[in-house]
Short mmCIF file of C-alpha atoms and ligand atoms in Angstrom, two decimals:
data_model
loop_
_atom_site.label_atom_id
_atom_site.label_comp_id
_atom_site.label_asym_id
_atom_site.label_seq_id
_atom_site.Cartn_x
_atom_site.Cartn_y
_atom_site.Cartn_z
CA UNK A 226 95.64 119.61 84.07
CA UNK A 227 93.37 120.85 86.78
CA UNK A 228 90.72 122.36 86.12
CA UNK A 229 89.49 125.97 88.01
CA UNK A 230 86.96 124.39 89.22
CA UNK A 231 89.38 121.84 91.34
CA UNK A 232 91.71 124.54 92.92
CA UNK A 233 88.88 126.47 94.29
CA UNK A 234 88.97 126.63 98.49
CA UNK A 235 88.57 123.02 98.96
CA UNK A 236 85.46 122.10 100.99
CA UNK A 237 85.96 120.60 104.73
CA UNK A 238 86.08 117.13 105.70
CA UNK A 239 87.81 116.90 109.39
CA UNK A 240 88.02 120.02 110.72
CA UNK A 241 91.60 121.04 112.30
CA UNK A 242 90.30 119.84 116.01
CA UNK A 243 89.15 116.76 115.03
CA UNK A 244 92.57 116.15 113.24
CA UNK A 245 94.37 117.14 116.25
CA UNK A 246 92.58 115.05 118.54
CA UNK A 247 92.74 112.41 116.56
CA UNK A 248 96.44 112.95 116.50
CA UNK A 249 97.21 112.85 120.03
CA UNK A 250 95.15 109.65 120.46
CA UNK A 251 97.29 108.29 118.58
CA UNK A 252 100.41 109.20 119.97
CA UNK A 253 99.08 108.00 123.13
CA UNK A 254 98.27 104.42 121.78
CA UNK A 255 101.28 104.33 120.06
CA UNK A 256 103.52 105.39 123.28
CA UNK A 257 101.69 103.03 125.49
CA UNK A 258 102.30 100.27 122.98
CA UNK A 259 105.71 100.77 122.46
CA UNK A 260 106.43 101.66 126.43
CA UNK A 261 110.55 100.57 126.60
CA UNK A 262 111.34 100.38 123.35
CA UNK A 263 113.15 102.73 121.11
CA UNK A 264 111.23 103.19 118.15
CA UNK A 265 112.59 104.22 114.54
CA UNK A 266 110.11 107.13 113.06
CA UNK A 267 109.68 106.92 109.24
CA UNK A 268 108.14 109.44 107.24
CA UNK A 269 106.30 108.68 103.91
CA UNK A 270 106.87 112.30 101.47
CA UNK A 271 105.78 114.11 100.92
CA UNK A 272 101.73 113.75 102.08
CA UNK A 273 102.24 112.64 105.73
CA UNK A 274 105.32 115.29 106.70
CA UNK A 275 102.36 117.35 108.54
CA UNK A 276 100.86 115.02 110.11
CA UNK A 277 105.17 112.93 111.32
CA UNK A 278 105.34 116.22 112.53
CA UNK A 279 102.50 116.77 115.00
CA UNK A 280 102.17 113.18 115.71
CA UNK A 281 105.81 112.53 116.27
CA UNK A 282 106.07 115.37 118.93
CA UNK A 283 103.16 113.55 121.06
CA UNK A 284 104.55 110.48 120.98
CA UNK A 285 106.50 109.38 124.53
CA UNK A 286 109.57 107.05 123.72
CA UNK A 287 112.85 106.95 122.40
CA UNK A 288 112.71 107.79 118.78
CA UNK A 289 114.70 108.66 116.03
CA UNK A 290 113.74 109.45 112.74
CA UNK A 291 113.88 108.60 109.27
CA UNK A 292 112.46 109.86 105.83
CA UNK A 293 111.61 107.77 102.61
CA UNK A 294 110.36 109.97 99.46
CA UNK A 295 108.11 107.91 97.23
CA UNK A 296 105.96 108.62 94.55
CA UNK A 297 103.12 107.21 93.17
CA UNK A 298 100.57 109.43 91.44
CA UNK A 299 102.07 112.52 89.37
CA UNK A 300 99.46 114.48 88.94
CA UNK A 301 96.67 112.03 88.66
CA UNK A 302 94.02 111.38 90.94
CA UNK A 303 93.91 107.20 90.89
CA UNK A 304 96.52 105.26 91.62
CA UNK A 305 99.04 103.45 88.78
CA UNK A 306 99.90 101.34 91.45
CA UNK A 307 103.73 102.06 90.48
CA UNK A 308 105.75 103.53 93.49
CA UNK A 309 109.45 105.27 92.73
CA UNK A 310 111.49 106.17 95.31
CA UNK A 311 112.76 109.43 95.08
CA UNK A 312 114.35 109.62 98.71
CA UNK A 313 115.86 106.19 100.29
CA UNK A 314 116.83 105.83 103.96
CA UNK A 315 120.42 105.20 104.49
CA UNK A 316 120.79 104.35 108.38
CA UNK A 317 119.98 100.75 108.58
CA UNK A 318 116.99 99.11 110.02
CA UNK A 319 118.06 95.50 111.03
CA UNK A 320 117.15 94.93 114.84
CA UNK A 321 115.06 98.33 115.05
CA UNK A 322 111.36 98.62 115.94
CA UNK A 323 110.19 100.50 113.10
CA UNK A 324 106.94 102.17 112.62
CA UNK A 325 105.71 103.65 109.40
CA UNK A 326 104.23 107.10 108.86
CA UNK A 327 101.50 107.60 105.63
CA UNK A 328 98.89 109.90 104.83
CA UNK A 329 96.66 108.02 102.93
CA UNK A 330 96.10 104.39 102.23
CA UNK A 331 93.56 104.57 99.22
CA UNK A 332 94.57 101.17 96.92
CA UNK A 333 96.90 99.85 99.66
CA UNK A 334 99.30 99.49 96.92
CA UNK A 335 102.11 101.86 97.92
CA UNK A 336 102.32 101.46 101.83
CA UNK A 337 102.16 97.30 101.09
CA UNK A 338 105.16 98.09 98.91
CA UNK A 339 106.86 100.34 101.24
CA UNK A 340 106.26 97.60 104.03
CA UNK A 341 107.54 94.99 101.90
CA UNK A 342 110.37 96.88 100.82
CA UNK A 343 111.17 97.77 104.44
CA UNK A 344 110.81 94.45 105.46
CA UNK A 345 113.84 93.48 103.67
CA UNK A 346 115.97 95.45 105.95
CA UNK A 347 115.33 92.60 108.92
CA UNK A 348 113.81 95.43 111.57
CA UNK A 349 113.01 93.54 114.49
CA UNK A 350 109.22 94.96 114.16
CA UNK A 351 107.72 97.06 111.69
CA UNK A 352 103.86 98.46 112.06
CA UNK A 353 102.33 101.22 110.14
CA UNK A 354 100.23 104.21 110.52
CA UNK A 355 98.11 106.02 108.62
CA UNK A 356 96.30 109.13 109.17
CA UNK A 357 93.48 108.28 106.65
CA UNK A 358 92.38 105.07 104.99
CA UNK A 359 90.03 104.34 102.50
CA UNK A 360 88.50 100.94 103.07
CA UNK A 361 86.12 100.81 99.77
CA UNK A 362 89.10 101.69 97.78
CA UNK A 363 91.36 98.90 98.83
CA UNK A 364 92.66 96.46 96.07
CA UNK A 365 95.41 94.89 98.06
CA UNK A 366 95.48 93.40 101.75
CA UNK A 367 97.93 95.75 103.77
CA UNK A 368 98.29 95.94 107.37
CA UNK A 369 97.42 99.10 108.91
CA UNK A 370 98.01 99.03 112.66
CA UNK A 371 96.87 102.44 113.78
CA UNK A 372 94.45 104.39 111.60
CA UNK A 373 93.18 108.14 111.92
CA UNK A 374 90.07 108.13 110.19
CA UNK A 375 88.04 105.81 107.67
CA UNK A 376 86.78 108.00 104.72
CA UNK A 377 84.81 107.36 101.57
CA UNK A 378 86.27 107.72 98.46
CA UNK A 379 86.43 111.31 98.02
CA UNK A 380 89.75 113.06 97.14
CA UNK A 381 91.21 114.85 99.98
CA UNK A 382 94.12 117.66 100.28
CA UNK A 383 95.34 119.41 102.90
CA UNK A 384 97.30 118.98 106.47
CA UNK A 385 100.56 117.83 103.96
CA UNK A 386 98.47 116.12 101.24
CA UNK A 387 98.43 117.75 97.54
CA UNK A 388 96.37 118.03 94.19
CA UNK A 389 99.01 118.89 91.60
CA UNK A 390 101.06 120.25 94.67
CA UNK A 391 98.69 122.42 95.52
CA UNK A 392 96.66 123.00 99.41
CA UNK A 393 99.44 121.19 101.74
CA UNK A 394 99.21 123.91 103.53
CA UNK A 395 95.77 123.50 104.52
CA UNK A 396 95.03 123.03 108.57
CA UNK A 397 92.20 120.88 107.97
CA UNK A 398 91.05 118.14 105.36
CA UNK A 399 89.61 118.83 102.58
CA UNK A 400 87.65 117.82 99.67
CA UNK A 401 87.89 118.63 95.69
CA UNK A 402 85.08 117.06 93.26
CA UNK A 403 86.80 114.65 91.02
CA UNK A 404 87.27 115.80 87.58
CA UNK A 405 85.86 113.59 84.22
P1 IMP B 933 97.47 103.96 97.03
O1 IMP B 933 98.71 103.33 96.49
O2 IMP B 933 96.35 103.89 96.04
O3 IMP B 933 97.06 103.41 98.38
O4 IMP B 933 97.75 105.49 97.15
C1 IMP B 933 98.37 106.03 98.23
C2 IMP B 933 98.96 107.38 97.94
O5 IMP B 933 98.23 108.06 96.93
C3 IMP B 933 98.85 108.24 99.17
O6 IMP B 933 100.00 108.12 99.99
C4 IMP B 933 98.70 109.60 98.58
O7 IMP B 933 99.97 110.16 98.32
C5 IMP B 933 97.97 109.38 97.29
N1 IMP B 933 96.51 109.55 97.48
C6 IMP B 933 95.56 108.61 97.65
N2 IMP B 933 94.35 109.13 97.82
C7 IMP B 933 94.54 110.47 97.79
C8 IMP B 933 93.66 111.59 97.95
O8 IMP B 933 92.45 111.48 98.18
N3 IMP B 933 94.23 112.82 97.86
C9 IMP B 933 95.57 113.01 97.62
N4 IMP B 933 96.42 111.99 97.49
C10 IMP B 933 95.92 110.74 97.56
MG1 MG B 934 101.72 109.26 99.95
#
């Protein structure tokens, strides 16, 4: 359970501006890079629907786009490293340049499953990227192609990510102290 103390008004991290900067950088690397392609769009959920969203309409090629529900932490805040999918993508991905949409890579356990999982499917590419990463958390190697920001290890909500399903609706980052 969470305590009062973790669902007060989270403190900032990256303030919306930064966010949105960041954002449209990346929609410009990722539009340069993919120049004559078309390019299939595939949103983690639920933590990165905010940021598929703003990213997605910045981003200059042919697209379509695709959502993939997983699940990895309940209500927890560290990782059990088990990911169920609770949404699957039907359209198939053989031949397709796919890129992959997350909000967090913390243990680099889920997104090197998804990717594995994905790469299955025979796309004719598949990158990833993530709006936040956590390099001191990382217990598996996992290729992230284009990454928003480095943090520490701090837990972060808002702009789409959750604590208990709380503060998605948050226009910045934020952080909540860890509970003991
Ligand atoms: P990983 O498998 O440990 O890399 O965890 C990745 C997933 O855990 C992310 O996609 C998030 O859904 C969730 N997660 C990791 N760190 C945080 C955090 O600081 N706040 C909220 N969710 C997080
Ligand atoms: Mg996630």
């Amino acid at each position: 359970m969470p305590t009062s103390e973790q669902l007060k008004q989270p403190k900032i991290l990256i303030p919306e501006i930064k966010l949105q900067n960041r954002v449209s950088e990346l929609a410009q690397e990722i539009s340069m890079d993919y120049r004559g392609r078309e390019v299939v769009a595939i949103c983690i959920l639920k933590g990165a629907f905010i940021f598929f969203s703003d990213v997605i309409r910045q981003i200059d090629v042919p697209m379509t786009c695709e959502f993939l529900g997983v699940s990895s932490y309940g209500n927890k805040m560290v990782s059990s490293g088990e990911v169920k999918v609770t949404l699957d993508i039907n359209e198939p991905l053989e031949g397709k340049h796919v890129i992959v949409f997350d909000d967090i890579v913390d243990t680099g356990l889920t997104l090197s499953y998804i990717l594995n999982s994905l790469k299955a499917r025979k796309p004719a590419s598949i990158k990833s990227c993530c709006l936040m990463v956590k390099p001191d958390s990382l217990k598996t190697e996992v290729e992230v192609d284009y990454t928003g920001f480095k943090i520490g290890s701090e837990f972060v909500v808002g702009y789409g990510i959750d604590f208990a399903g709380q503060f998605r609706g948050l226009p910045y980052i934020g952080y909540i102290e860890h509970g003991h």
